[in-house]
């Protein structure tokens, strides 16, 4: 797509869109005017519905990856070139291991299944290398899995990401 976008008049043929969400609002605090924007971009690589897509694929792309960017724009200058724009990016996605859950109408919490064995964590490593290339450092990894013991498989899924990240 990059060569196409470098051509003249590409705007006549291509409309930039995202699979995600955008919202913007103007705010004022103690006489300071600013805009706040929220942009959520959903990845196209391993998207799917809950229970249908879990874990990561062999290329290191996690299921249901969403990049959320919060922008704060100082409106007092009206010039973006002056550097009065602040950005904070968060990424959320499935636990970067090979795991899945079979959706079933009769079971609201299906068991966790580990379909592939990856003892060297090569796909998990690819995932984190990609994050470092895209966003640089520092990065903070937060495990949002429930810590209370629900089942042995869920406990293993909670423990595995922690040990995987530490071993990388």
mmCIF file of C-alpha atoms in Angstrom:
data_model
loop_
_atom_site.group_PDB
_atom_site.id
_atom_site.type_symbol
_atom_site.label_atom_id
_atom_site.label_comp_id
_atom_site.label_asym_id
_atom_site.label_seq_id
_atom_site.Cartn_x
_atom_site.Cartn_y
_atom_site.Cartn_z
ATOM 1 C CA UNK A 1 0.000 0.000 0.000
ATOM 2 C CA UNK A 2 2.925 2.359 0.682
ATOM 3 C CA UNK A 3 3.900 2.699 -3.019
ATOM 4 C CA UNK A 4 0.302 3.559 -3.858
ATOM 5 C CA UNK A 5 0.155 6.252 -1.164
ATOM 6 C CA UNK A 6 3.338 7.869 -2.517
ATOM 7 C CA UNK A 7 1.717 8.532 -5.887
ATOM 8 C CA UNK A 8 0.177 11.881 -6.690
ATOM 9 C CA UNK A 9 -3.584 12.316 -6.100
ATOM 10 C CA UNK A 10 -3.985 9.096 -4.139
ATOM 11 C CA UNK A 11 -6.628 10.852 -2.013
ATOM 12 C CA UNK A 12 -9.051 10.622 -4.954
ATOM 13 C CA UNK A 13 -8.929 6.828 -4.848
ATOM 14 C CA UNK A 14 -8.207 5.858 -1.279
ATOM 15 C CA UNK A 15 -10.121 6.721 1.873
ATOM 16 C CA UNK A 16 -8.147 6.096 5.087
ATOM 17 C CA UNK A 17 -10.278 4.046 7.466
ATOM 18 C CA UNK A 18 -9.670 2.032 10.600
ATOM 19 C CA UNK A 19 -11.351 -0.992 12.096
ATOM 20 C CA UNK A 20 -11.970 0.517 15.475
ATOM 21 C CA UNK A 21 -13.306 3.587 17.199
ATOM 22 C CA UNK A 22 -12.707 7.342 17.245
ATOM 23 C CA UNK A 23 -14.052 10.026 19.579
ATOM 24 C CA UNK A 24 -12.933 13.587 20.246
ATOM 25 C CA UNK A 25 -14.126 16.262 22.614
ATOM 26 C CA UNK A 26 -13.080 19.748 23.623
ATOM 27 C CA UNK A 27 -12.382 20.470 27.266
ATOM 28 C CA UNK A 28 -11.462 23.406 29.442
ATOM 29 C CA UNK A 29 -9.767 23.422 32.813
ATOM 30 C CA UNK A 30 -8.743 26.578 34.705
ATOM 31 C CA UNK A 31 -8.823 28.586 31.465
ATOM 32 C CA UNK A 32 -6.770 26.058 29.506
ATOM 33 C CA UNK A 33 -8.518 24.757 26.368
ATOM 34 C CA UNK A 34 -7.572 21.379 24.979
ATOM 35 C CA UNK A 35 -8.951 18.524 22.910
ATOM 36 C CA UNK A 36 -8.956 14.918 23.979
ATOM 37 C CA UNK A 37 -9.178 12.210 21.340
ATOM 38 C CA UNK A 38 -9.455 8.467 21.745
ATOM 39 C CA UNK A 39 -8.529 6.222 18.825
ATOM 40 C CA UNK A 40 -8.879 2.440 19.049
ATOM 41 C CA UNK A 41 -7.402 0.427 16.187
ATOM 42 C CA UNK A 42 -8.248 -3.253 15.970
ATOM 43 C CA UNK A 43 -5.673 -5.510 14.338
ATOM 44 C CA UNK A 44 -6.649 -7.303 11.148
ATOM 45 C CA UNK A 45 -4.233 -10.205 11.631
ATOM 46 C CA UNK A 46 -5.887 -12.491 14.188
ATOM 47 C CA UNK A 47 -9.275 -10.956 14.935
ATOM 48 C CA UNK A 48 -12.327 -12.894 15.984
ATOM 49 C CA UNK A 49 -15.085 -13.207 18.526
ATOM 50 C CA UNK A 50 -14.650 -14.296 22.122
ATOM 51 C CA UNK A 51 -13.872 -18.016 22.501
ATOM 52 C CA UNK A 52 -13.322 -18.314 18.722
ATOM 53 C CA UNK A 53 -9.905 -16.627 18.755
ATOM 54 C CA UNK A 54 -7.596 -17.012 21.744
ATOM 55 C CA UNK A 55 -3.873 -16.979 22.339
ATOM 56 C CA UNK A 56 -1.546 -16.278 19.437
ATOM 57 C CA UNK A 57 -0.730 -17.650 16.006
ATOM 58 C CA UNK A 58 2.627 -19.002 14.783
ATOM 59 C CA UNK A 59 3.570 -15.524 13.510
ATOM 60 C CA UNK A 60 3.367 -14.108 17.051
ATOM 61 C CA UNK A 61 0.176 -12.114 16.484
ATOM 62 C CA UNK A 62 -2.185 -12.255 19.446
ATOM 63 C CA UNK A 63 -5.919 -12.694 19.128
ATOM 64 C CA UNK A 64 -8.115 -9.617 19.296
ATOM 65 C CA UNK A 65 -5.243 -7.140 19.489
ATOM 66 C CA UNK A 66 -6.431 -3.553 20.018
ATOM 67 C CA UNK A 67 -4.186 -0.487 20.079
ATOM 68 C CA UNK A 68 -5.769 2.423 21.969
ATOM 69 C CA UNK A 69 -4.222 5.870 21.668
ATOM 70 C CA UNK A 70 -5.181 8.800 23.869
ATOM 71 C CA UNK A 71 -4.289 12.195 22.408
ATOM 72 C CA UNK A 72 -4.255 15.486 24.278
ATOM 73 C CA UNK A 73 -3.970 18.570 22.047
ATOM 74 C CA UNK A 74 -3.285 22.029 23.456
ATOM 75 C CA UNK A 75 -5.678 24.361 21.631
ATOM 76 C CA UNK A 76 -4.099 27.583 22.857
ATOM 77 C CA UNK A 77 -1.568 27.651 20.001
ATOM 78 C CA UNK A 78 -3.647 26.088 17.180
ATOM 79 C CA UNK A 79 -0.378 24.771 15.701
ATOM 80 C CA UNK A 80 0.429 21.069 15.842
ATOM 81 C CA UNK A 81 4.004 21.834 14.735
ATOM 82 C CA UNK A 82 4.685 23.553 18.063
ATOM 83 C CA UNK A 83 4.718 20.190 19.802
ATOM 84 C CA UNK A 84 1.671 20.700 21.958
ATOM 85 C CA UNK A 85 0.289 17.227 21.327
ATOM 86 C CA UNK A 86 0.705 14.423 23.839
ATOM 87 C CA UNK A 87 0.011 10.782 23.118
ATOM 88 C CA UNK A 88 -0.322 7.691 25.291
ATOM 89 C CA UNK A 89 -0.659 4.265 23.672
ATOM 90 C CA UNK A 90 -2.023 1.113 25.284
ATOM 91 C CA UNK A 91 -2.249 -2.293 23.655
ATOM 92 C CA UNK A 92 -4.410 -5.165 24.776
ATOM 93 C CA UNK A 93 -4.645 -8.614 23.358
ATOM 94 C CA UNK A 94 -4.973 -12.233 24.237
ATOM 95 C CA UNK A 95 -2.355 -13.957 26.406
ATOM 96 C CA UNK A 96 0.615 -14.526 24.036
ATOM 97 C CA UNK A 97 0.719 -18.324 24.288
ATOM 98 C CA UNK A 98 -0.817 -21.136 22.256
ATOM 99 C CA UNK A 99 -4.167 -21.707 23.948
ATOM 100 C CA UNK A 100 -7.834 -21.833 23.007
ATOM 101 C CA UNK A 101 -11.328 -22.416 24.336
ATOM 102 C CA UNK A 102 -14.080 -24.256 22.526
ATOM 103 C CA UNK A 103 -17.289 -22.232 22.567
ATOM 104 C CA UNK A 104 -20.293 -24.217 23.701
ATOM 105 C CA UNK A 105 -23.818 -22.979 24.351
ATOM 106 C CA UNK A 106 -24.187 -25.212 27.396
ATOM 107 C CA UNK A 107 -20.890 -24.224 29.066
ATOM 108 C CA UNK A 108 -20.452 -20.531 29.946
ATOM 109 C CA UNK A 109 -16.776 -21.084 30.940
ATOM 110 C CA UNK A 110 -15.272 -23.633 28.564
ATOM 111 C CA UNK A 111 -12.012 -25.305 29.582
ATOM 112 C CA UNK A 112 -8.678 -23.952 28.379
ATOM 113 C CA UNK A 113 -6.948 -26.127 25.775
ATOM 114 C CA UNK A 114 -3.279 -25.975 24.754
ATOM 115 C CA UNK A 115 -3.313 -27.135 21.098
ATOM 116 C CA UNK A 116 0.400 -26.575 20.350
ATOM 117 C CA UNK A 117 3.545 -27.012 22.375
ATOM 118 C CA UNK A 118 6.133 -24.251 22.037
ATOM 119 C CA UNK A 119 8.883 -25.023 24.582
ATOM 120 C CA UNK A 120 11.214 -22.363 23.141
ATOM 121 C CA UNK A 121 8.434 -19.749 23.176
ATOM 122 C CA UNK A 122 9.349 -18.751 19.618
ATOM 123 C CA UNK A 123 5.905 -17.310 18.785
ATOM 124 C CA UNK A 124 5.750 -15.471 22.117
ATOM 125 C CA UNK A 125 9.238 -14.098 21.449
ATOM 126 C CA UNK A 126 8.129 -12.910 17.975
ATOM 127 C CA UNK A 127 5.182 -11.140 19.601
ATOM 128 C CA UNK A 128 7.365 -9.184 22.037
ATOM 129 C CA UNK A 129 10.037 -8.425 19.413
ATOM 130 C CA UNK A 130 7.279 -6.966 17.220
ATOM 131 C CA UNK A 131 6.043 -4.823 20.125
ATOM 132 C CA UNK A 132 9.567 -3.537 20.777
ATOM 133 C CA UNK A 133 10.061 -2.701 17.091
ATOM 134 C CA UNK A 134 6.721 -0.897 16.856
ATOM 135 C CA UNK A 135 6.732 0.996 20.156
ATOM 136 C CA UNK A 136 10.270 1.003 21.551
ATOM 137 C CA UNK A 137 10.977 1.074 25.253
ATOM 138 C CA UNK A 138 9.951 1.254 28.028
ATOM 139 C CA UNK A 139 7.028 -1.158 27.957
ATOM 140 C CA UNK A 140 4.905 -2.370 30.827
ATOM 141 C CA UNK A 141 3.282 -5.801 30.528
ATOM 142 C CA UNK A 142 0.213 -6.320 32.702
ATOM 143 C CA UNK A 143 -1.393 -9.725 33.204
ATOM 144 C CA UNK A 144 -5.166 -9.209 33.385
ATOM 145 C CA UNK A 145 -5.999 -12.873 33.959
ATOM 146 C CA UNK A 146 -7.914 -13.552 37.155
ATOM 147 C CA UNK A 147 -5.528 -14.634 39.875
ATOM 148 C CA UNK A 148 -8.013 -16.595 41.969
ATOM 149 C CA UNK A 149 -7.969 -20.302 41.249
ATOM 150 C CA UNK A 150 -10.886 -21.282 39.052
ATOM 151 C CA UNK A 151 -9.470 -24.409 37.460
ATOM 152 C CA UNK A 152 -6.050 -25.975 36.993
ATOM 153 C CA UNK A 153 -5.968 -24.986 33.301
ATOM 154 C CA UNK A 154 -6.857 -21.370 34.022
ATOM 155 C CA UNK A 155 -4.250 -21.235 36.772
ATOM 156 C CA UNK A 156 -1.650 -22.544 34.291
ATOM 157 C CA UNK A 157 -2.709 -19.929 31.721
ATOM 158 C CA UNK A 158 -2.225 -17.247 34.367
ATOM 159 C CA UNK A 159 1.156 -18.579 35.462
ATOM 160 C CA UNK A 160 2.535 -19.303 31.950
ATOM 161 C CA UNK A 161 2.515 -15.683 30.679
ATOM 162 C CA UNK A 162 4.382 -14.522 33.763
ATOM 163 C CA UNK A 163 7.104 -17.158 33.428
ATOM 164 C CA UNK A 164 7.196 -16.703 29.635
ATOM 165 C CA UNK A 165 7.842 -12.968 29.873
ATOM 166 C CA UNK A 166 10.466 -13.490 32.569
ATOM 167 C CA UNK A 167 12.308 -16.087 30.445
ATOM 168 C CA UNK A 168 12.392 -13.794 27.400
#
